[in-house]
Amino acid sequence: MTTVSQQISNLLFTHECVIVPGLGAFVSSPVSAVRDMDKNLFLPPSKEIGFNRSLSHNDGLLISTLAQQNGISYGKAKVMVEEFVASVEAKVNAGGKALIEKVGTLQKDALGYLLFVADESEAYLTDAYGLSSFHFTPVVAPQKPMVENRQVRRLLQPVSLKQIAASVAVLVGLFAISQSVENPQLKKSMNAASTISFVMPETPTEASYEVQPAELKEAELAAEEATPVEKNSYYLIAGSFKTENQAQRFLNIVHEMGEQQAFVLPSPNNRYRVAIDGYADKAEAIADMGVYRQKEDFKTVWVLTQH
């Protein structure tokens, strides 16, 4: 005989939502293939299973298919479901975990709300049936040797005053040759040039520069007045997803509900969580969780501690 747990699991292959009357609904959403670069692992596409406590009405799907599968009446199948729900509630109320085969576990959190942990061993995606995860060897591109570029600087040699004087004398001589020797004015110029004397200047004085210290007083005061920003370690989570794409779509829905401060919080275990807000104080996060759980759309929010 097919049990209620087995029938829930069977229906999740072909239905996006399976409601257990009086308990809640198991909702599936597609997840694309994932490449884990840290573990060198490819994961096939699948469905992610979540739990919605708000959907607990009887839509007839579970009971009717259970009756048909076991060849029993609708009334007997309904009793089976009611007994299953009573068994789950008894276990979680006693502080234990209720196992739904190949689907996940239900238990109560610190505030007494139902918490669902999905069993990821089953993909629930018929299009990817038979596909399994596999490891791959990363291709490492060959690295070219580094070539050090050295910039060659040409140093200008200082020119002494003696060299300048010699150059001037040569120029004067060339100018004299280019003129007629018969020109009396030229003779005077040549005689005048012969009397040119060069006086070596005294030791040149170095230009003095007064370095004004930078005014750091205002910057130092600003640094002293800066107050450290407290780091958020607690987050109010509305949904958890395997891919960033899926988390972003859910974030857009949360924004449309008026929670504009919500954001996607990546985590080390390849989960992308949609956080309604972040907190530095745990008590404040738990208090807000109680407030949000009074709202119809956020009955399953929970607090994540992440240091």
PDB file of C-alpha atoms in Angstrom:
ATOM      1  CA  MET A   1       0.000   0.000   0.000  1.00  0.00           C
ATOM      2  CA  THR A   2       1.236   3.455  -0.897  1.00  0.00           C
ATOM      3  CA  THR A   3       1.696   5.638   2.182  1.00  0.00           C
ATOM      4  CA  VAL A   4       0.814   9.324   2.396  1.00  0.00           C
ATOM      5  CA  SER A   5       4.533  10.273   2.381  1.00  0.00           C
ATOM      6  CA  GLN A   6       5.167   8.200  -0.740  1.00  0.00           C
ATOM      7  CA  GLN A   7       2.153   9.691  -2.508  1.00  0.00           C
ATOM      8  CA  ILE A   8       3.331  13.245  -1.723  1.00  0.00           C
ATOM      9  CA  SER A   9       6.724  12.386  -3.213  1.00  0.00           C
ATOM     10  CA  ASN A  10       5.147  10.805  -6.317  1.00  0.00           C
ATOM     11  CA  LEU A  11       2.934  13.833  -6.971  1.00  0.00           C
ATOM     12  CA  LEU A  12       5.857  16.272  -6.768  1.00  0.00           C
ATOM     13  CA  PHE A  13       7.247  14.803 -10.005  1.00  0.00           C
ATOM     14  CA  THR A  14       4.218  16.015 -11.977  1.00  0.00           C
ATOM     15  CA  HIS A  15       2.746  18.837  -9.864  1.00  0.00           C
ATOM     16  CA  GLU A  16       4.211  22.125  -8.676  1.00  0.00           C
ATOM     17  CA  CYS A  17       2.101  22.191  -5.505  1.00  0.00           C
ATOM     18  CA  VAL A  18       0.879  19.294  -3.338  1.00  0.00           C
ATOM     19  CA  ILE A  19      -1.411  20.365  -0.482  1.00  0.00           C
ATOM     20  CA  VAL A  20      -1.729  18.214   2.638  1.00  0.00           C
ATOM     21  CA  PRO A  21      -5.095  19.247   4.136  1.00  0.00           C
ATOM     22  CA  GLY A  22      -4.690  20.588   7.662  1.00  0.00           C
ATOM     23  CA  LEU A  23      -0.872  20.704   7.465  1.00  0.00           C
ATOM     24  CA  GLY A  24       0.404  22.820   4.558  1.00  0.00           C
ATOM     25  CA  ALA A  25       1.645  22.658   0.979  1.00  0.00           C
ATOM     26  CA  PHE A  26       4.859  21.353  -0.530  1.00  0.00           C
ATOM     27  CA  VAL A  27       5.778  23.659  -3.419  1.00  0.00           C
ATOM     28  CA  SER A  28       8.353  22.866  -6.114  1.00  0.00           C
ATOM     29  CA  SER A  29      10.233  25.339  -8.293  1.00  0.00           C
ATOM     30  CA  PRO A  30      12.699  24.553 -11.124  1.00  0.00           C
ATOM     31  CA  VAL A  31      16.426  25.039 -10.597  1.00  0.00           C
ATOM     32  CA  SER A  32      18.925  25.283 -13.477  1.00  0.00           C
ATOM     33  CA  ALA A  33      22.082  23.205 -13.677  1.00  0.00           C
ATOM     34  CA  VAL A  34      24.772  24.416 -11.287  1.00  0.00           C
ATOM     35  CA  ARG A  35      28.559  24.512 -11.714  1.00  0.00           C
ATOM     36  CA  ASP A  36      30.348  24.481  -8.368  1.00  0.00           C
ATOM     37  CA  MET A  37      33.792  25.970  -9.051  1.00  0.00           C
ATOM     38  CA  ASP A  38      35.015  25.365  -5.493  1.00  0.00           C
ATOM     39  CA  LYS A  39      34.337  21.612  -5.649  1.00  0.00           C
ATOM     40  CA  ASN A  40      34.834  21.207  -9.437  1.00  0.00           C
ATOM     41  CA  LEU A  41      31.345  19.723  -9.616  1.00  0.00           C
ATOM     42  CA  PHE A  42      28.463  19.890 -12.104  1.00  0.00           C
ATOM     43  CA  LEU A  43      24.947  19.457 -10.668  1.00  0.00           C
ATOM     44  CA  PRO A  44      22.061  18.583 -13.045  1.00  0.00           C
ATOM     45  CA  PRO A  45      18.863  20.667 -13.224  1.00  0.00           C
ATOM     46  CA  SER A  46      16.290  19.817 -10.580  1.00  0.00           C
ATOM     47  CA  LYS A  47      13.327  21.078  -8.578  1.00  0.00           C
ATOM     48  CA  GLU A  48      13.692  22.745  -5.199  1.00  0.00           C
ATOM     49  CA  ILE A  49      11.029  21.854  -2.635  1.00  0.00           C
ATOM     50  CA  GLY A  50       9.662  24.392  -0.154  1.00  0.00           C
ATOM     51  CA  PHE A  51       6.860  24.362   2.423  1.00  0.00           C
ATOM     52  CA  ASN A  52       3.989  26.856   2.753  1.00  0.00           C
ATOM     53  CA  ARG A  53       2.008  26.610   5.991  1.00  0.00           C
ATOM     54  CA  SER A  54      -0.682  28.984   4.698  1.00  0.00           C
ATOM     55  CA  LEU A  55      -1.934  26.575   1.994  1.00  0.00           C
ATOM     56  CA  SER A  56      -3.719  23.898   4.031  1.00  0.00           C
ATOM     57  CA  HIS A  57      -7.155  23.640   2.386  1.00  0.00           C
ATOM     58  CA  ASN A  58      -8.319  20.418   0.756  1.00  0.00           C
ATOM     59  CA  ASP A  59      -8.015  20.696  -3.033  1.00  0.00           C
ATOM     60  CA  GLY A  60      -8.745  16.963  -3.444  1.00  0.00           C
ATOM     61  CA  LEU A  61      -5.504  16.099  -5.277  1.00  0.00           C
ATOM     62  CA  LEU A  62      -3.712  14.125  -2.565  1.00  0.00           C
ATOM     63  CA  ILE A  63      -6.743  12.259  -1.230  1.00  0.00           C
ATOM     64  CA  SER A  64      -8.199  11.315  -4.638  1.00  0.00           C
ATOM     65  CA  THR A  65      -4.882  10.048  -6.057  1.00  0.00           C
ATOM     66  CA  LEU A  66      -4.157   8.156  -2.818  1.00  0.00           C
ATOM     67  CA  ALA A  67      -7.558   6.443  -3.053  1.00  0.00           C
ATOM     68  CA  GLN A  68      -7.000   5.555  -6.702  1.00  0.00           C
ATOM     69  CA  GLN A  69      -3.454   4.278  -6.095  1.00  0.00           C
ATOM     70  CA  ASN A  70      -4.524   1.976  -3.244  1.00  0.00           C
ATOM     71  CA  GLY A  71      -7.919   1.007  -4.662  1.00  0.00           C
ATOM     72  CA  ILE A  72      -9.831   2.358  -1.652  1.00  0.00           C
ATOM     73  CA  SER A  73     -12.679   4.809  -1.200  1.00  0.00           C
ATOM     74  CA  TYR A  74     -12.240   8.560  -0.974  1.00  0.00           C
ATOM     75  CA  GLY A  75     -13.399   8.464   2.661  1.00  0.00           C
ATOM     76  CA  LYS A  76     -10.755   5.911   3.681  1.00  0.00           C
ATOM     77  CA  ALA A  77      -8.048   7.882   1.892  1.00  0.00           C
ATOM     78  CA  LYS A  78      -9.148  11.021   3.732  1.00  0.00           C
ATOM     79  CA  VAL A  79      -8.813   9.202   7.070  1.00  0.00           C
ATOM     80  CA  MET A  80      -5.278   8.116   6.079  1.00  0.00           C
ATOM     81  CA  VAL A  81      -4.319  11.742   5.424  1.00  0.00           C
ATOM     82  CA  GLU A  82      -5.861  12.932   8.702  1.00  0.00           C
ATOM     83  CA  GLU A  83      -3.955  10.265  10.661  1.00  0.00           C
ATOM     84  CA  PHE A  84      -0.746  11.268   8.860  1.00  0.00           C
ATOM     85  CA  VAL A  85      -1.243  14.932   9.803  1.00  0.00           C
ATOM     86  CA  ALA A  86      -1.963  14.000  13.434  1.00  0.00           C
ATOM     87  CA  SER A  87       1.226  11.902  13.550  1.00  0.00           C
ATOM     88  CA  VAL A  88       3.339  14.754  12.141  1.00  0.00           C
ATOM     89  CA  GLU A  89       1.917  17.283  14.602  1.00  0.00           C
ATOM     90  CA  ALA A  90       2.473  14.940  17.549  1.00  0.00           C
ATOM     91  CA  LYS A  91       6.151  14.494  16.650  1.00  0.00           C
ATOM     92  CA  VAL A  92       6.912  18.169  16.120  1.00  0.00           C
ATOM     93  CA  ASN A  93       4.957  19.219  19.229  1.00  0.00           C
ATOM     94  CA  ALA A  94       7.100  16.819  21.251  1.00  0.00           C
ATOM     95  CA  GLY A  95      10.235  18.592  19.969  1.00  0.00           C
ATOM     96  CA  GLY A  96      11.123  15.931  17.423  1.00  0.00           C
ATOM     97  CA  LYS A  97      11.355  15.751  13.647  1.00  0.00           C
ATOM     98  CA  ALA A  98       8.687  14.372  11.321  1.00  0.00           C
ATOM     99  CA  LEU A  99      10.129  12.690   8.218  1.00  0.00           C
ATOM    100  CA  ILE A 100       8.289  12.859   4.900  1.00  0.00           C
ATOM    101  CA  GLU A 101      10.021  10.216   2.804  1.00  0.00           C
ATOM    102  CA  LYS A 102      12.210  11.666  -0.004  1.00  0.00           C
ATOM    103  CA  VAL A 103      10.656  15.095   0.604  1.00  0.00           C
ATOM    104  CA  GLY A 104      12.185  16.431   3.824  1.00  0.00           C
ATOM    105  CA  THR A 105      11.640  16.909   7.547  1.00  0.00           C
ATOM    106  CA  LEU A 106       9.369  19.144   9.603  1.00  0.00           C
ATOM    107  CA  GLN A 107      10.183  20.452  13.070  1.00  0.00           C
ATOM    108  CA  LYS A 108       9.459  23.464  15.255  1.00  0.00           C
ATOM    109  CA  ASP A 109      11.857  26.369  15.684  1.00  0.00           C
ATOM    110  CA  ALA A 110      12.574  28.314  18.887  1.00  0.00           C
ATOM    111  CA  LEU A 111       9.354  30.326  18.511  1.00  0.00           C
ATOM    112  CA  GLY A 112       7.144  27.316  17.867  1.00  0.00           C
ATOM    113  CA  TYR A 113       6.736  27.754  14.112  1.00  0.00           C
ATOM    114  CA  LEU A 114       7.052  24.885  11.630  1.00  0.00           C
ATOM    115  CA  LEU A 115      10.461  24.694   9.935  1.00  0.00           C
ATOM    116  CA  PHE A 116      10.957  22.575   6.802  1.00  0.00           C
ATOM    117  CA  VAL A 117      14.305  21.147   5.647  1.00  0.00           C
ATOM    118  CA  ALA A 118      14.192  19.680   2.125  1.00  0.00           C
ATOM    119  CA  ASP A 119      15.703  16.314   1.183  1.00  0.00           C
ATOM    120  CA  GLU A 120      17.936  17.095  -1.823  1.00  0.00           C
ATOM    121  CA  SER A 121      18.545  13.449  -2.767  1.00  0.00           C
ATOM    122  CA  GLU A 122      15.598  13.492  -5.214  1.00  0.00           C
ATOM    123  CA  ALA A 123      15.642  15.857  -8.224  1.00  0.00           C
ATOM    124  CA  TYR A 124      11.865  15.713  -9.003  1.00  0.00           C
ATOM    125  CA  LEU A 125      12.511  16.924 -12.568  1.00  0.00           C
ATOM    126  CA  THR A 126      11.360  14.371 -15.156  1.00  0.00           C
ATOM    127  CA  ASP A 127      13.301  16.089 -17.961  1.00  0.00           C
ATOM    128  CA  ALA A 128      16.542  15.453 -16.068  1.00  0.00           C
ATOM    129  CA  TYR A 129      15.686  11.911 -14.958  1.00  0.00           C
ATOM    130  CA  GLY A 130      18.801   9.724 -14.843  1.00  0.00           C
ATOM    131  CA  LEU A 131      21.244  12.630 -14.809  1.00  0.00           C
ATOM    132  CA  SER A 132      23.697  12.716 -11.928  1.00  0.00           C
ATOM    133  CA  SER A 133      26.342  15.098 -10.686  1.00  0.00           C
ATOM    134  CA  PHE A 134      29.927  14.652 -11.884  1.00  0.00           C
ATOM    135  CA  HIS A 135      33.357  16.098 -11.210  1.00  0.00           C
ATOM    136  CA  PHE A 136      35.412  17.893 -13.853  1.00  0.00           C
ATOM    137  CA  THR A 137      39.079  18.771 -14.145  1.00  0.00           C
ATOM    138  CA  PRO A 138      39.628  22.505 -14.591  1.00  0.00           C
ATOM    139  CA  VAL A 139      41.672  23.583 -17.611  1.00  0.00           C
ATOM    140  CA  VAL A 140      44.591  25.754 -16.573  1.00  0.00           C
ATOM    141  CA  ALA A 141      45.812  28.153 -19.259  1.00  0.00           C
ATOM    142  CA  PRO A 142      49.619  28.301 -19.667  1.00  0.00           C
ATOM    143  CA  GLN A 143      51.114  31.413 -18.206  1.00  0.00           C
ATOM    144  CA  LYS A 144      53.486  33.520 -20.267  1.00  0.00           C
ATOM    145  CA  PRO A 145      56.747  34.534 -18.589  1.00  0.00           C
ATOM    146  CA  MET A 146      56.761  38.039 -17.268  1.00  0.00           C
ATOM    147  CA  VAL A 147      59.039  40.396 -19.207  1.00  0.00           C
ATOM    148  CA  GLU A 148      60.409  43.231 -17.168  1.00  0.00           C
ATOM    149  CA  ASN A 149      60.338  46.509 -19.027  1.00  0.00           C
ATOM    150  CA  ARG A 150      63.225  48.719 -18.070  1.00  0.00           C
ATOM    151  CA  GLN A 151      63.105  52.339 -19.023  1.00  0.00           C
ATOM    152  CA  VAL A 152      66.507  53.707 -19.989  1.00  0.00           C
ATOM    153  CA  ARG A 153      66.966  57.289 -18.987  1.00  0.00           C
ATOM    154  CA  ARG A 154      69.488  59.513 -20.713  1.00  0.00           C
ATOM    155  CA  LEU A 155      71.306  61.721 -18.297  1.00  0.00           C
ATOM    156  CA  LEU A 156      72.190  65.188 -19.514  1.00  0.00           C
ATOM    157  CA  GLN A 157      75.787  66.138 -18.801  1.00  0.00           C
ATOM    158  CA  PRO A 158      76.172  69.577 -17.230  1.00  0.00           C
ATOM    159  CA  VAL A 159      77.893  72.148 -19.455  1.00  0.00           C
ATOM    160  CA  SER A 160      80.582  74.226 -17.776  1.00  0.00           C
ATOM    161  CA  LEU A 161      81.016  77.971 -18.294  1.00  0.00           C
ATOM    162  CA  LYS A 162      84.421  77.337 -19.861  1.00  0.00           C
ATOM    163  CA  GLN A 163      82.804  75.329 -22.633  1.00  0.00           C
ATOM    164  CA  ILE A 164      80.253  78.075 -23.198  1.00  0.00           C
ATOM    165  CA  ALA A 165      83.047  80.672 -23.451  1.00  0.00           C
ATOM    166  CA  ALA A 166      84.955  78.571 -25.966  1.00  0.00           C
ATOM    167  CA  SER A 167      81.833  78.187 -28.110  1.00  0.00           C
ATOM    168  CA  VAL A 168      81.227  81.925 -28.117  1.00  0.00           C
ATOM    169  CA  ALA A 169      84.827  82.576 -29.178  1.00  0.00           C
ATOM    170  CA  VAL A 170      84.514  80.163 -32.102  1.00  0.00           C
ATOM    171  CA  LEU A 171      81.279  81.799 -33.245  1.00  0.00           C
ATOM    172  CA  VAL A 172      82.884  85.239 -33.136  1.00  0.00           C
ATOM    173  CA  GLY A 173      85.832  83.968 -35.184  1.00  0.00           C
ATOM    174  CA  LEU A 174      83.567  82.456 -37.833  1.00  0.00           C
ATOM    175  CA  PHE A 175      81.616  85.678 -38.055  1.00  0.00           C
ATOM    176  CA  ALA A 176      84.835  87.661 -38.545  1.00  0.00           C
ATOM    177  CA  ILE A 177      86.072  85.403 -41.346  1.00  0.00           C
ATOM    178  CA  SER A 178      82.800  85.741 -43.236  1.00  0.00           C
ATOM    179  CA  GLN A 179      83.258  89.522 -43.494  1.00  0.00           C
ATOM    180  CA  SER A 180      85.741  91.415 -45.654  1.00  0.00           C
ATOM    181  CA  VAL A 181      89.065  92.062 -43.948  1.00  0.00           C
ATOM    182  CA  GLU A 182      89.242  95.468 -45.624  1.00  0.00           C
ATOM    183  CA  ASN A 183      86.252  96.702 -43.653  1.00  0.00           C
ATOM    184  CA  PRO A 184      87.496  98.992 -40.918  1.00  0.00           C
ATOM    185  CA  GLN A 185      84.359  98.376 -38.904  1.00  0.00           C
ATOM    186  CA  LEU A 186      85.211  94.674 -38.967  1.00  0.00           C
ATOM    187  CA  LYS A 187      88.682  95.354 -37.605  1.00  0.00           C
ATOM    188  CA  LYS A 188      87.198  97.251 -34.712  1.00  0.00           C
ATOM    189  CA  SER A 189      84.824  94.372 -34.021  1.00  0.00           C
ATOM    190  CA  MET A 190      87.660  91.865 -34.155  1.00  0.00           C
ATOM    191  CA  ASN A 191      89.756  93.989 -31.808  1.00  0.00           C
ATOM    192  CA  ALA A 192      86.823  94.326 -29.481  1.00  0.00           C
ATOM    193  CA  ALA A 193      86.263  90.583 -29.608  1.00  0.00           C
ATOM    194  CA  SER A 194      89.884  89.956 -28.703  1.00  0.00           C
ATOM    195  CA  THR A 195      89.406  91.905 -25.504  1.00  0.00           C
ATOM    196  CA  ILE A 196      86.358  89.952 -24.366  1.00  0.00           C
ATOM    197  CA  SER A 197      86.979  88.502 -20.945  1.00  0.00           C
ATOM    198  CA  PHE A 198      84.903  85.938 -19.129  1.00  0.00           C
ATOM    199  CA  VAL A 199      84.482  86.154 -15.405  1.00  0.00           C
ATOM    200  CA  MET A 200      83.667  82.902 -13.599  1.00  0.00           C
ATOM    201  CA  PRO A 201      80.736  83.486 -11.309  1.00  0.00           C
ATOM    202  CA  GLU A 202      80.933  82.745  -7.665  1.00  0.00           C
ATOM    203  CA  THR A 203      79.444  79.608  -6.283  1.00  0.00           C
ATOM    204  CA  PRO A 204      75.841  79.697  -7.436  1.00  0.00           C
ATOM    205  CA  THR A 205      73.288  80.114  -4.734  1.00  0.00           C
ATOM    206  CA  GLU A 206      70.654  77.454  -4.503  1.00  0.00           C
ATOM    207  CA  ALA A 207      67.093  78.572  -4.700  1.00  0.00           C
ATOM    208  CA  SER A 208      65.434  78.239  -1.371  1.00  0.00           C
ATOM    209  CA  TYR A 209      61.924  76.865  -1.068  1.00  0.00           C
ATOM    210  CA  GLU A 210      59.840  77.015   2.026  1.00  0.00           C
ATOM    211  CA  VAL A 211      57.849  73.820   2.448  1.00  0.00           C
ATOM    212  CA  GLN A 212      54.501  74.440   4.060  1.00  0.00           C
ATOM    213  CA  PRO A 213      53.226  71.475   6.056  1.00  0.00           C
ATOM    214  CA  ALA A 214      49.893  70.130   4.829  1.00  0.00           C
ATOM    215  CA  GLU A 215      47.034  71.129   6.992  1.00  0.00           C
ATOM    216  CA  LEU A 216      45.786  67.855   8.365  1.00  0.00           C
ATOM    217  CA  LYS A 217      43.933  69.222  11.337  1.00  0.00           C
ATOM    218  CA  GLU A 218      40.500  68.970   9.767  1.00  0.00           C
ATOM    219  CA  ALA A 219      41.176  65.462   8.406  1.00  0.00           C
ATOM    220  CA  GLU A 220      42.472  64.317  11.799  1.00  0.00           C
ATOM    221  CA  LEU A 221      39.390  65.694  13.537  1.00  0.00           C
ATOM    222  CA  ALA A 222      37.143  63.961  11.004  1.00  0.00           C
ATOM    223  CA  ALA A 223      38.943  60.654  11.585  1.00  0.00           C
ATOM    224  CA  GLU A 224      38.571  61.030  15.356  1.00  0.00           C
ATOM    225  CA  GLU A 225      34.864  61.798  15.080  1.00  0.00           C
ATOM    226  CA  ALA A 226      34.132  58.851  12.730  1.00  0.00           C
ATOM    227  CA  THR A 227      32.083  56.178  14.451  1.00  0.00           C
ATOM    228  CA  PRO A 228      32.488  52.496  13.519  1.00  0.00           C
ATOM    229  CA  VAL A 229      29.561  50.902  11.661  1.00  0.00           C
ATOM    230  CA  GLU A 230      28.081  47.887  13.392  1.00  0.00           C
ATOM    231  CA  LYS A 231      28.244  44.717  11.311  1.00  0.00           C
ATOM    232  CA  ASN A 232      25.047  42.785  10.727  1.00  0.00           C
ATOM    233  CA  SER A 233      25.261  39.193  11.974  1.00  0.00           C
ATOM    234  CA  TYR A 234      21.567  38.274  11.981  1.00  0.00           C
ATOM    235  CA  TYR A 235      19.263  38.205   8.970  1.00  0.00           C
ATOM    236  CA  LEU A 236      15.501  37.741   8.618  1.00  0.00           C
ATOM    237  CA  ILE A 237      15.170  35.175   5.798  1.00  0.00           C
ATOM    238  CA  ALA A 238      12.062  34.936   3.599  1.00  0.00           C
ATOM    239  CA  GLY A 239      13.335  32.312   1.136  1.00  0.00           C
ATOM    240  CA  SER A 240      16.366  30.135   0.321  1.00  0.00           C
ATOM    241  CA  PHE A 241      17.384  29.114  -3.211  1.00  0.00           C
ATOM    242  CA  LYS A 242      20.124  27.201  -5.032  1.00  0.00           C
ATOM    243  CA  THR A 243      20.684  29.780  -7.769  1.00  0.00           C
ATOM    244  CA  GLU A 244      21.066  33.546  -7.757  1.00  0.00           C
ATOM    245  CA  ASN A 245      18.620  33.804 -10.666  1.00  0.00           C
ATOM    246  CA  GLN A 246      15.828  32.183  -8.705  1.00  0.00           C
ATOM    247  CA  ALA A 247      16.597  34.278  -5.622  1.00  0.00           C
ATOM    248  CA  GLN A 248      16.491  37.465  -7.694  1.00  0.00           C
ATOM    249  CA  ARG A 249      13.031  36.593  -9.065  1.00  0.00           C
ATOM    250  CA  PHE A 250      11.722  36.020  -5.547  1.00  0.00           C
ATOM    251  CA  LEU A 251      13.380  39.275  -4.392  1.00  0.00           C
ATOM    252  CA  ASN A 252      11.407  41.172  -7.041  1.00  0.00           C
ATOM    253  CA  ILE A 253       8.185  39.705  -5.610  1.00  0.00           C
ATOM    254  CA  VAL A 254       9.193  40.757  -2.079  1.00  0.00           C
ATOM    255  CA  HIS A 255       9.933  44.281  -3.336  1.00  0.00           C
ATOM    256  CA  GLU A 256       6.458  44.410  -4.895  1.00  0.00           C
ATOM    257  CA  MET A 257       5.036  43.557  -1.463  1.00  0.00           C
ATOM    258  CA  GLY A 258       6.539  46.817  -0.181  1.00  0.00           C
ATOM    259  CA  GLU A 259       9.731  45.462   1.413  1.00  0.00           C
ATOM    260  CA  GLN A 260      12.149  47.618  -0.592  1.00  0.00           C
ATOM    261  CA  GLN A 261      14.987  47.061   1.903  1.00  0.00           C
ATOM    262  CA  ALA A 262      15.103  43.310   1.129  1.00  0.00           C
ATOM    263  CA  PHE A 263      18.216  41.937  -0.581  1.00  0.00           C
ATOM    264  CA  VAL A 264      19.877  38.697  -1.722  1.00  0.00           C
ATOM    265  CA  LEU A 265      22.358  37.317   0.801  1.00  0.00           C
ATOM    266  CA  PRO A 266      24.893  34.836  -0.658  1.00  0.00           C
ATOM    267  CA  SER A 267      26.260  32.204   1.697  1.00  0.00           C
ATOM    268  CA  PRO A 268      29.284  29.863   1.670  1.00  0.00           C
ATOM    269  CA  ASN A 269      27.198  26.682   1.105  1.00  0.00           C
ATOM    270  CA  ASN A 270      26.012  27.702  -2.382  1.00  0.00           C
ATOM    271  CA  ARG A 271      22.614  28.948  -1.187  1.00  0.00           C
ATOM    272  CA  TYR A 272      21.171  32.331  -2.087  1.00  0.00           C
ATOM    273  CA  ARG A 273      18.850  33.612   0.606  1.00  0.00           C
ATOM    274  CA  VAL A 274      16.411  36.507   0.302  1.00  0.00           C
ATOM    275  CA  ALA A 275      16.759  38.578   3.481  1.00  0.00           C
ATOM    276  CA  ILE A 276      14.054  41.051   4.476  1.00  0.00           C
ATOM    277  CA  ASP A 277      16.576  42.921   6.625  1.00  0.00           C
ATOM    278  CA  GLY A 278      19.870  42.576   8.508  1.00  0.00           C
ATOM    279  CA  TYR A 279      20.491  43.189  12.226  1.00  0.00           C
ATOM    280  CA  ALA A 280      23.424  43.621  14.560  1.00  0.00           C
ATOM    281  CA  ASP A 281      21.289  42.630  17.563  1.00  0.00           C
ATOM    282  CA  LYS A 282      19.780  39.129  17.759  1.00  0.00           C
ATOM    283  CA  ALA A 283      16.912  40.203  20.030  1.00  0.00           C
ATOM    284  CA  GLU A 284      15.832  42.820  17.495  1.00  0.00           C
ATOM    285  CA  ALA A 285      15.922  40.237  14.674  1.00  0.00           C
ATOM    286  CA  ILE A 286      13.761  37.774  16.664  1.00  0.00           C
ATOM    287  CA  ALA A 287      11.317  40.546  17.585  1.00  0.00           C
ATOM    288  CA  ASP A 288      10.897  41.500  13.912  1.00  0.00           C
ATOM    289  CA  MET A 289      10.454  37.836  12.994  1.00  0.00           C
ATOM    290  CA  GLY A 290       7.434  37.686  15.299  1.00  0.00           C
ATOM    291  CA  VAL A 291       6.002  40.807  13.672  1.00  0.00           C
ATOM    292  CA  TYR A 292       6.459  39.532  10.102  1.00  0.00           C
ATOM    293  CA  ARG A 293       4.985  36.134  10.904  1.00  0.00           C
ATOM    294  CA  GLN A 294       1.708  37.863  11.703  1.00  0.00           C
ATOM    295  CA  LYS A 295       1.537  38.778   7.994  1.00  0.00           C
ATOM    296  CA  GLU A 296      -0.041  36.272   5.612  1.00  0.00           C
ATOM    297  CA  ASP A 297       2.843  36.377   3.102  1.00  0.00           C
ATOM    298  CA  PHE A 298       5.679  35.993   5.641  1.00  0.00           C
ATOM    299  CA  LYS A 299       4.470  33.274   8.030  1.00  0.00           C
ATOM    300  CA  THR A 300       7.577  31.127   7.469  1.00  0.00           C
ATOM    301  CA  VAL A 301      10.349  33.747   7.860  1.00  0.00           C
ATOM    302  CA  TRP A 302      13.248  32.730  10.103  1.00  0.00           C
ATOM    303  CA  VAL A 303      16.436  34.205  11.580  1.00  0.00           C
ATOM    304  CA  LEU A 304      19.855  33.283  10.143  1.00  0.00           C
ATOM    305  CA  THR A 305      22.991  33.804  12.227  1.00  0.00           C
ATOM    306  CA  GLN A 306      26.036  34.516  10.046  1.00  0.00           C
ATOM    307  CA  HIS A 307      29.234  35.940  11.570  1.00  0.00           C
TER     308      HIS A 307
END
